[in-house]
Amino acid sequence: MSSTHSTKHQPKSEHGTTESYVIGFLFSIVFTIIPYLLVVNRSVSGSALLATILGFAVLQMIIQILFFLHLGRGPKPLYNVVFFISTVSIILVVIGGSLFIMKHLHYNMSPTEVTKNRAEKEAIYQVGGRKTGACQAIGANHKVTIGDGIVNPLHTRASLCDTLTFISQDNTLHEITFGPHPRHDTYAGEDELPLRKGRGNTITLNQLGTYQFHDHLHPELSGEFAVSP
Amino acid sequence: MVAANKEMSHEAAANDRVMFGFWVYLMTDLLMFTVLFAVYAVLHGNTAGGPSGRELFSLPLALTETLILLTSSLTCGIGMIAARRGSKKQVLVWFSITFVLGLAFFGLEMKEFAEFIHEGHTLQSSAFLSSFFTLVGTHGLHIISGLLWIVITLAFVLKRGLNPHMIRKLGLLSLYWHFLDIVWIFIFTVVYLMAFV
């Protein structure tokens, strides 16, 4: 393209010169040091820091691709650029997709919750000397009846390892879940207790503290229970 | 004159084909690393009661490794310029420097692995460590292959001199080396830096 430089030793433009390599190198050093210092000094934090260092990694990659790999400077048509772009799209799908799916899987079925639930149901209170959080001996039973728009009693006091039974007294389906509406918290490994007509569902109170519960289908039906040692 | 031109374009076409084929290999290799990165991203929090990355990793060490690898990319590039100029001696010098830097990088990586394993944090300790060792170890394996490749190529350069075929081989080698550099940048960011965010 430029006819002014026609020296014998001038490298072809698609390969780069010593200067271009040195410039690329300096850029890459700078783009390494900046995120490093940001992380070490904690001048930014949380998701802002995360976004910044990922941004620098991408900048770094672009620098490497332009100055070292010389992508896009070869003979046309640029099949390798097309191939690179399609690879990058696959990368985004694989990484983004995995994180998205696994996050939701984790949210809906976190391994600790599943293990806890299983331990409680099978009354496995210890494994290899380690407590699972399940109760060894079951205490008293408390009842909460739900029906015709009334929760009775609204407050239940219980001791650790007592049981609590929700009983439906009307013809509608109730779904007992924990926390204030619209949250959908988990208690004792249960995140949803369906109550059919005239039926009950029992949980073991193996977590200390005061908890709210509500009917997810009829949020006005709510109450709380307190578990003390 | 026409014949010579034809010869040239034939040679150039063969070069392009080889370069493209190698580029396809690099991209598929990148997809393999992608899967390992995805596994690490998903599993890095599952420490099974063991230490997390924040407790294990040393940032200064990771930075040193990064700077060494970046420098080796530069020396590799300068070696490539020397190859296109036809300077055999400089090719040997610059690629040897690249080799030494690569070896230093690999040594640091292995030193880190050895320390973890010595402290009882092995591949079997947790999902986090399994994915860590697999991702970083696969990169290390690529580095070792690259080092072997440098030795073999330099032996050929020494024996047969710098013919167009040799220059093409050096070109592929440097492409591979720069590629490993890019993968490392993401390991440095995703594995080491992000453990401290």
Coordinates of C-alpha atoms in Angstrom, one line a residue:
Chain A
M1 CA 0.0 0.0 0.0
S2 CA 2.6 2.5 1.0
S3 CA 5.1 2.8 -1.8
T4 CA 7.4 5.1 0.1
H5 CA 9.0 2.3 2.1
S6 CA 10.5 -0.3 -0.2
T7 CA 13.6 -1.2 1.7
K8 CA 14.6 -4.8 1.3
H9 CA 14.4 -5.6 5.0
Q10 CA 11.0 -4.0 5.5
P11 CA 8.7 -6.8 6.8
K12 CA 5.4 -7.3 5.2
S13 CA 2.6 -5.4 6.8
E14 CA 0.7 -8.5 7.7
H15 CA 3.5 -9.6 10.0
G16 CA 4.3 -6.6 12.1
T17 CA 7.5 -4.8 13.0
T18 CA 9.7 -4.7 16.1
E19 CA 8.0 -1.4 17.0
S20 CA 4.5 -2.9 16.8
Y21 CA 5.5 -5.9 18.9
V22 CA 7.0 -3.6 21.6
I23 CA 3.9 -1.4 21.6
G24 CA 1.7 -4.4 21.9
F25 CA 3.9 -5.7 24.7
L26 CA 3.8 -2.4 26.6
F27 CA 0.0 -2.3 26.2
S28 CA -0.3 -5.8 27.5
I29 CA 1.9 -5.0 30.5
V30 CA -0.2 -2.0 31.4
F31 CA -3.4 -4.0 31.0
T32 CA -2.1 -6.6 33.4
I33 CA -0.8 -4.2 36.1
I34 CA -3.9 -2.0 36.3
P35 CA -6.4 -4.8 37.2
Y36 CA -3.8 -6.3 39.5
L37 CA -3.4 -3.1 41.4
L38 CA -7.2 -2.6 41.5
V39 CA -7.6 -6.0 43.1
V40 CA -4.7 -5.6 45.5
N41 CA -5.7 -2.1 46.6
R42 CA -9.4 -2.8 46.6
S43 CA -10.0 0.7 45.2
V44 CA -13.2 -0.5 43.5
S45 CA -15.3 -3.4 44.9
G46 CA -17.9 -6.0 44.1
S47 CA -19.4 -6.2 40.7
A48 CA -17.8 -3.0 39.5
L49 CA -14.4 -4.5 40.1
L50 CA -15.4 -7.7 38.5
A51 CA -16.6 -5.9 35.4
T52 CA -13.5 -3.8 35.3
I53 CA -11.0 -6.7 35.5
L54 CA -13.0 -8.7 32.9
G55 CA -13.0 -5.6 30.7
F56 CA -9.2 -5.4 31.0
A57 CA -8.9 -9.1 30.1
V58 CA -10.9 -8.5 27.0
L59 CA -8.8 -5.4 26.1
Q60 CA -5.7 -7.4 26.7
M61 CA -7.0 -10.1 24.3
I62 CA -7.8 -7.6 21.6
I63 CA -4.2 -6.2 22.0
Q64 CA -2.7 -9.7 21.7
I65 CA -4.9 -10.5 18.7
L66 CA -4.0 -7.3 16.8
F67 CA -0.3 -6.9 17.7
F68 CA 0.8 -10.6 18.1
L69 CA -1.6 -12.8 16.2
H70 CA -2.1 -10.1 13.4
L71 CA -5.6 -11.4 12.9
G72 CA -7.3 -9.7 10.0
R73 CA -4.1 -8.7 8.2
G74 CA -3.7 -11.8 6.1
P75 CA -4.9 -12.3 2.5
K76 CA -8.5 -11.8 1.8
P77 CA -11.1 -13.3 2.1
L78 CA -10.6 -13.5 5.9
Y79 CA -11.8 -17.0 6.6
N80 CA -9.8 -17.1 9.8
V81 CA -11.6 -13.9 11.1
V82 CA -15.0 -15.5 10.4
F83 CA -13.9 -18.6 12.1
F84 CA -12.7 -16.6 15.1
I85 CA -15.9 -14.7 15.4
S86 CA -18.0 -17.9 15.3
T87 CA -15.7 -19.4 17.9
V88 CA -16.2 -16.4 20.1
S89 CA -20.0 -16.8 19.8
I90 CA -19.8 -20.4 20.8
I91 CA -17.7 -19.4 23.8
L92 CA -20.2 -16.8 24.9
V93 CA -23.1 -19.4 24.6
V94 CA -21.2 -22.1 26.4
I95 CA -19.9 -19.9 29.3
G96 CA -23.1 -17.8 29.6
G97 CA -25.4 -20.8 29.2
S98 CA -23.6 -22.9 31.8
L99 CA -23.5 -20.1 34.3
F100 CA -27.2 -19.3 33.7
I101 CA -28.4 -22.9 33.9
M102 CA -26.3 -23.8 36.9
K103 CA -27.2 -20.7 38.8
H104 CA -30.9 -21.5 38.5
L105 CA -30.3 -25.2 39.2
H106 CA -28.5 -24.2 42.3
Y107 CA -31.2 -21.8 43.3
N108 CA -34.0 -24.3 43.0
M109 CA -32.1 -27.3 44.2
S110 CA -29.1 -26.3 46.2
P111 CA -27.1 -29.4 47.3
T112 CA -27.1 -28.4 51.0
E113 CA -30.9 -28.0 51.0
V114 CA -31.4 -31.4 49.3
T115 CA -28.9 -33.1 51.7
K116 CA -30.6 -31.5 54.7
N117 CA -34.0 -32.6 53.5
R118 CA -32.9 -36.1 52.9
A119 CA -31.1 -36.3 56.3
E120 CA -34.3 -35.1 58.0
K121 CA -36.6 -37.5 56.2
E122 CA -34.4 -40.5 56.8
A123 CA -33.6 -39.4 60.4
I124 CA -29.8 -39.4 59.7
Y125 CA -28.6 -37.1 62.4
Q126 CA -24.9 -37.8 61.9
V127 CA -22.7 -39.1 59.2
G128 CA -19.1 -40.2 60.1
G129 CA -19.4 -38.3 63.4
R130 CA -20.5 -35.1 61.7
K131 CA -23.9 -33.7 62.6
T132 CA -26.2 -33.3 59.6
G133 CA -28.6 -30.9 61.4
A134 CA -31.3 -33.5 61.5
C135 CA -33.0 -34.3 64.8
Q136 CA -32.1 -37.3 66.9
A137 CA -35.2 -37.4 69.0
I138 CA -38.5 -35.9 68.0
G139 CA -40.3 -33.7 70.5
A140 CA -43.9 -32.5 70.8
N141 CA -46.2 -32.0 67.9
H142 CA -47.8 -28.6 67.2
K143 CA -50.7 -28.0 64.9
V144 CA -51.6 -25.1 62.7
T145 CA -55.0 -25.3 61.0
I146 CA -55.7 -23.4 57.8
G147 CA -59.2 -23.0 56.5
D148 CA -61.9 -20.5 55.5
G149 CA -59.4 -17.6 55.6
I150 CA -58.2 -18.2 59.1
V151 CA -54.8 -19.4 60.3
N152 CA -55.0 -20.9 63.8
P153 CA -52.9 -20.3 65.8
L154 CA -51.1 -17.3 64.3
H155 CA -48.1 -17.7 66.5
T156 CA -46.7 -21.0 67.5
R157 CA -43.9 -21.5 70.1
A158 CA -42.0 -24.7 69.9
S159 CA -38.7 -26.2 71.0
L160 CA -36.0 -27.5 68.7
C161 CA -36.8 -30.9 67.2
D162 CA -40.6 -30.5 67.8
T163 CA -42.8 -31.1 64.8
L164 CA -45.2 -28.7 63.2
T165 CA -48.2 -30.0 61.2
F166 CA -50.1 -27.8 58.8
I167 CA -53.6 -29.0 58.4
S168 CA -56.0 -27.9 55.7
Q169 CA -59.7 -27.6 56.7
D170 CA -61.2 -26.3 53.5
N171 CA -61.6 -27.4 49.9
T172 CA -59.0 -25.2 48.4
L173 CA -55.4 -26.2 47.6
H174 CA -52.9 -24.4 49.9
E175 CA -49.2 -24.1 49.3
I176 CA -47.3 -23.3 52.5
T177 CA -44.0 -21.7 52.0
F178 CA -41.7 -19.7 54.2
G179 CA -40.8 -16.0 54.6
P180 CA -43.0 -13.1 54.0
H181 CA -44.9 -13.0 50.6
P182 CA -43.7 -13.0 47.8
R183 CA -40.5 -14.6 49.0
H184 CA -40.2 -18.3 48.8
D185 CA -37.7 -19.3 51.5
T186 CA -36.7 -22.7 52.6
Y187 CA -37.1 -24.1 56.1
A188 CA -35.8 -27.6 57.1
G189 CA -35.1 -28.3 53.5
E190 CA -38.7 -27.7 52.4
D191 CA -39.5 -24.8 50.2
E192 CA -43.1 -25.7 49.5
L193 CA -45.7 -27.8 51.3
P194 CA -48.8 -28.5 49.3
L195 CA -51.9 -29.0 51.5
R196 CA -54.8 -30.8 49.9
K197 CA -58.3 -30.9 51.2
G198 CA -58.4 -32.1 54.7
R199 CA -54.8 -33.3 54.7
G200 CA -51.9 -32.3 56.8
N201 CA -48.1 -31.9 56.1
T202 CA -45.5 -32.1 58.9
I203 CA -42.1 -30.6 59.2
T204 CA -39.5 -31.1 61.8
L205 CA -38.3 -27.9 63.5
N206 CA -34.6 -28.3 63.2
Q207 CA -33.6 -24.6 62.7
L208 CA -33.7 -22.2 65.5
G209 CA -35.3 -18.7 65.3
T210 CA -38.5 -17.1 64.3
Y211 CA -39.9 -17.8 60.9
Q212 CA -42.9 -16.6 58.9
F213 CA -44.9 -18.8 56.7
H214 CA -47.7 -18.0 54.2
D215 CA -49.9 -19.7 51.7
H216 CA -48.3 -18.9 48.3
L217 CA -51.7 -19.2 46.6
H218 CA -53.5 -17.1 49.2
P219 CA -50.9 -14.7 50.6
E220 CA -53.3 -13.2 53.1
L221 CA -53.0 -16.5 55.0
S222 CA -49.9 -16.2 57.0
G223 CA -48.5 -16.8 60.5
E224 CA -45.2 -17.4 62.3
F225 CA -43.5 -19.9 64.5
A226 CA -40.7 -19.5 66.9
V227 CA -38.2 -22.3 67.6
S228 CA -36.2 -22.0 70.8
P229 CA -33.6 -24.5 72.1
Chain B
M1 CA 9.4 -14.1 -14.6
V2 CA 5.8 -15.4 -15.0
A3 CA 6.9 -18.9 -13.9
A4 CA 8.6 -17.4 -10.8
N5 CA 5.4 -15.5 -10.0
K6 CA 3.4 -18.7 -10.3
E7 CA 5.9 -20.4 -8.0
M8 CA 5.5 -17.6 -5.5
S9 CA 1.7 -17.6 -5.5
H10 CA 1.7 -21.4 -5.3
E11 CA 4.0 -21.2 -2.2
A12 CA 1.9 -18.4 -0.8
A13 CA -1.4 -20.4 -1.3
A14 CA 0.1 -23.4 0.4
N15 CA 1.2 -21.1 3.3
D16 CA -2.3 -19.7 3.6
R17 CA -3.8 -23.2 3.7
V18 CA -1.4 -24.3 6.4
M19 CA -2.0 -21.2 8.4
F20 CA -5.8 -21.6 8.1
G21 CA -5.6 -25.2 9.1
F22 CA -3.5 -24.4 12.2
W23 CA -5.9 -21.5 13.0
V24 CA -8.8 -24.0 13.0
Y25 CA -6.8 -26.2 15.4
L26 CA -6.2 -23.2 17.7
M27 CA -9.9 -22.3 17.7
T28 CA -11.0 -25.9 18.6
D29 CA -8.4 -25.9 21.3
L30 CA -9.9 -22.6 22.5
L31 CA -13.3 -24.3 22.7
M32 CA -11.8 -27.0 24.9
F33 CA -10.4 -24.3 27.2
T34 CA -13.8 -22.7 27.1
V35 CA -15.5 -25.8 28.5
L36 CA -12.8 -26.0 31.3
F37 CA -13.4 -22.4 32.1
A38 CA -17.2 -23.0 32.2
V39 CA -16.6 -25.9 34.6
Y40 CA -14.3 -23.8 36.8
A41 CA -16.8 -20.9 36.8
V42 CA -19.6 -23.2 37.9
L43 CA -17.6 -25.2 40.5
H44 CA -15.2 -22.6 42.0
G45 CA -17.4 -22.1 45.0
N46 CA -17.7 -25.8 45.9
T47 CA -14.8 -26.1 48.3
A48 CA -16.3 -29.0 50.3
G49 CA -15.1 -27.3 53.6
G50 CA -11.6 -27.0 52.2
P51 CA -9.7 -23.8 51.4
S52 CA -11.0 -21.4 48.7
G53 CA -9.0 -19.7 46.0
R54 CA -8.6 -16.6 48.2
E55 CA -6.9 -18.6 50.9
L56 CA -4.7 -20.6 48.5
F57 CA -3.6 -18.3 45.7
S58 CA -0.7 -15.9 45.8
L59 CA -1.3 -12.9 43.6
P60 CA 2.4 -11.8 43.3
L61 CA 3.2 -15.3 42.0
A62 CA 0.4 -15.1 39.4
L63 CA 1.5 -11.6 38.4
T64 CA 5.1 -12.8 38.0
E65 CA 4.0 -15.8 35.8
T66 CA 1.9 -13.4 33.7
L67 CA 4.8 -11.0 33.1
I68 CA 7.1 -13.8 32.2
L69 CA 4.7 -15.2 29.7
L70 CA 4.0 -11.8 28.2
T71 CA 7.7 -11.1 27.8
S72 CA 8.2 -14.5 26.2
S73 CA 5.4 -13.6 23.7
L74 CA 7.5 -10.4 22.8
T75 CA 10.7 -12.3 22.4
C76 CA 8.9 -14.9 20.3
G77 CA 7.6 -12.1 18.1
I78 CA 11.0 -10.5 17.7
G79 CA 12.4 -14.0 16.8
M80 CA 9.7 -14.2 14.1
I81 CA 10.8 -10.9 12.6
A82 CA 14.4 -12.1 12.6
A83 CA 13.2 -15.3 10.8
R84 CA 11.5 -13.3 8.1
R85 CA 14.8 -11.2 7.7
G86 CA 16.6 -14.5 7.3
S87 CA 18.9 -14.1 10.3
K88 CA 19.5 -17.6 11.6
K89 CA 21.6 -16.5 14.6
Q90 CA 19.0 -14.1 15.9
V91 CA 16.3 -16.7 15.5
L92 CA 18.2 -19.1 17.6
V93 CA 18.9 -16.4 20.3
W94 CA 15.3 -15.0 20.5
F95 CA 13.6 -18.4 20.5
S96 CA 16.1 -19.7 23.1
I97 CA 15.1 -16.7 25.3
T98 CA 11.5 -17.6 24.7
F99 CA 12.2 -21.2 25.7
V100 CA 14.0 -20.1 28.9
L101 CA 11.1 -17.8 29.9
G102 CA 8.6 -20.5 29.1
L103 CA 10.5 -23.0 31.2
A104 CA 10.6 -20.4 34.1
F105 CA 6.8 -20.0 33.8
F106 CA 6.3 -23.7 33.8
G107 CA 8.6 -24.1 36.8
L108 CA 6.6 -21.5 38.8
E109 CA 3.3 -23.2 37.8
M110 CA 4.7 -26.6 39.0
K111 CA 6.1 -25.0 42.2
E112 CA 2.6 -23.7 43.0
F113 CA 1.0 -27.1 42.3
A114 CA 3.6 -28.9 44.4
E115 CA 2.9 -26.5 47.3
F116 CA -0.8 -27.1 47.2
I117 CA -0.4 -30.9 47.0
H118 CA 2.2 -30.8 49.8
E119 CA -0.3 -29.0 52.0
G120 CA -2.9 -31.7 51.2
H121 CA -4.9 -29.7 48.7
T122 CA -5.1 -32.2 45.8
L123 CA -7.1 -32.8 42.8
Q124 CA -9.5 -35.0 44.9
S125 CA -10.0 -32.4 47.7
S126 CA -12.9 -30.5 46.3
A127 CA -14.8 -29.7 43.1
F128 CA -13.1 -26.3 43.2
L129 CA -9.6 -27.9 43.3
S130 CA -10.4 -30.5 40.6
S131 CA -11.5 -27.8 38.2
F132 CA -8.6 -25.6 39.1
F133 CA -6.0 -28.3 38.6
T134 CA -7.6 -29.4 35.3
L135 CA -7.9 -25.9 33.8
V136 CA -4.4 -24.6 34.9
G137 CA -2.8 -28.1 34.3
T138 CA -4.2 -28.3 30.8
H139 CA -2.6 -24.9 30.1
G140 CA 0.7 -26.2 31.6
L141 CA 0.5 -29.2 29.4
H142 CA 0.2 -26.9 26.4
I143 CA 3.2 -24.9 27.6
I144 CA 5.3 -28.1 27.9
S145 CA 4.3 -29.1 24.4
G146 CA 5.3 -25.6 23.2
L147 CA 8.7 -25.9 24.9
L148 CA 9.3 -29.3 23.2
W149 CA 8.2 -27.8 19.9
I150 CA 10.7 -24.9 20.3
V151 CA 13.5 -27.3 21.0
I152 CA 12.7 -29.5 18.0
T153 CA 12.2 -26.5 15.6
L154 CA 15.5 -24.9 16.8
A155 CA 17.3 -28.2 16.2
F156 CA 16.0 -28.2 12.6
V157 CA 16.9 -24.5 12.1
L158 CA 20.4 -25.3 13.3
K159 CA 20.7 -28.3 11.0
R160 CA 18.9 -27.1 7.8
G161 CA 19.0 -23.3 8.1
L162 CA 16.2 -20.9 7.4
N163 CA 14.3 -22.1 4.3
P164 CA 10.7 -20.9 3.6
H165 CA 9.4 -24.2 5.1
M166 CA 11.3 -23.5 8.3
I167 CA 10.0 -19.9 8.4
R168 CA 6.4 -21.2 8.1
K169 CA 7.0 -23.7 10.9
L170 CA 8.3 -20.9 13.1
G171 CA 5.3 -18.9 12.2
L172 CA 3.0 -21.7 13.4
L173 CA 5.0 -22.0 16.6
S174 CA 4.7 -18.3 17.4
L175 CA 1.0 -18.4 16.6
Y176 CA 0.7 -21.2 19.1
W177 CA 2.8 -19.4 21.7
H178 CA 0.8 -16.2 21.4
F179 CA -2.4 -18.2 21.7
L180 CA -1.3 -19.7 25.0
D181 CA -0.6 -16.2 26.2
I182 CA -4.2 -15.2 25.5
V183 CA -5.5 -18.3 27.4
W184 CA -3.3 -17.5 30.3
I185 CA -4.6 -13.9 30.5
F186 CA -8.0 -15.3 31.1
I187 CA -6.7 -17.8 33.7
F188 CA -4.9 -14.9 35.4
T189 CA -8.1 -12.9 35.4
V190 CA -10.8 -15.5 36.0
V191 CA -8.9 -17.8 38.4
Y192 CA -6.5 -15.6 40.2
L193 CA -7.7 -12.0 40.2
M194 CA -11.4 -12.9 40.6
A195 CA -10.7 -15.1 43.6
F196 CA -9.8 -11.8 45.4
V197 CA -12.8 -9.8 44.3

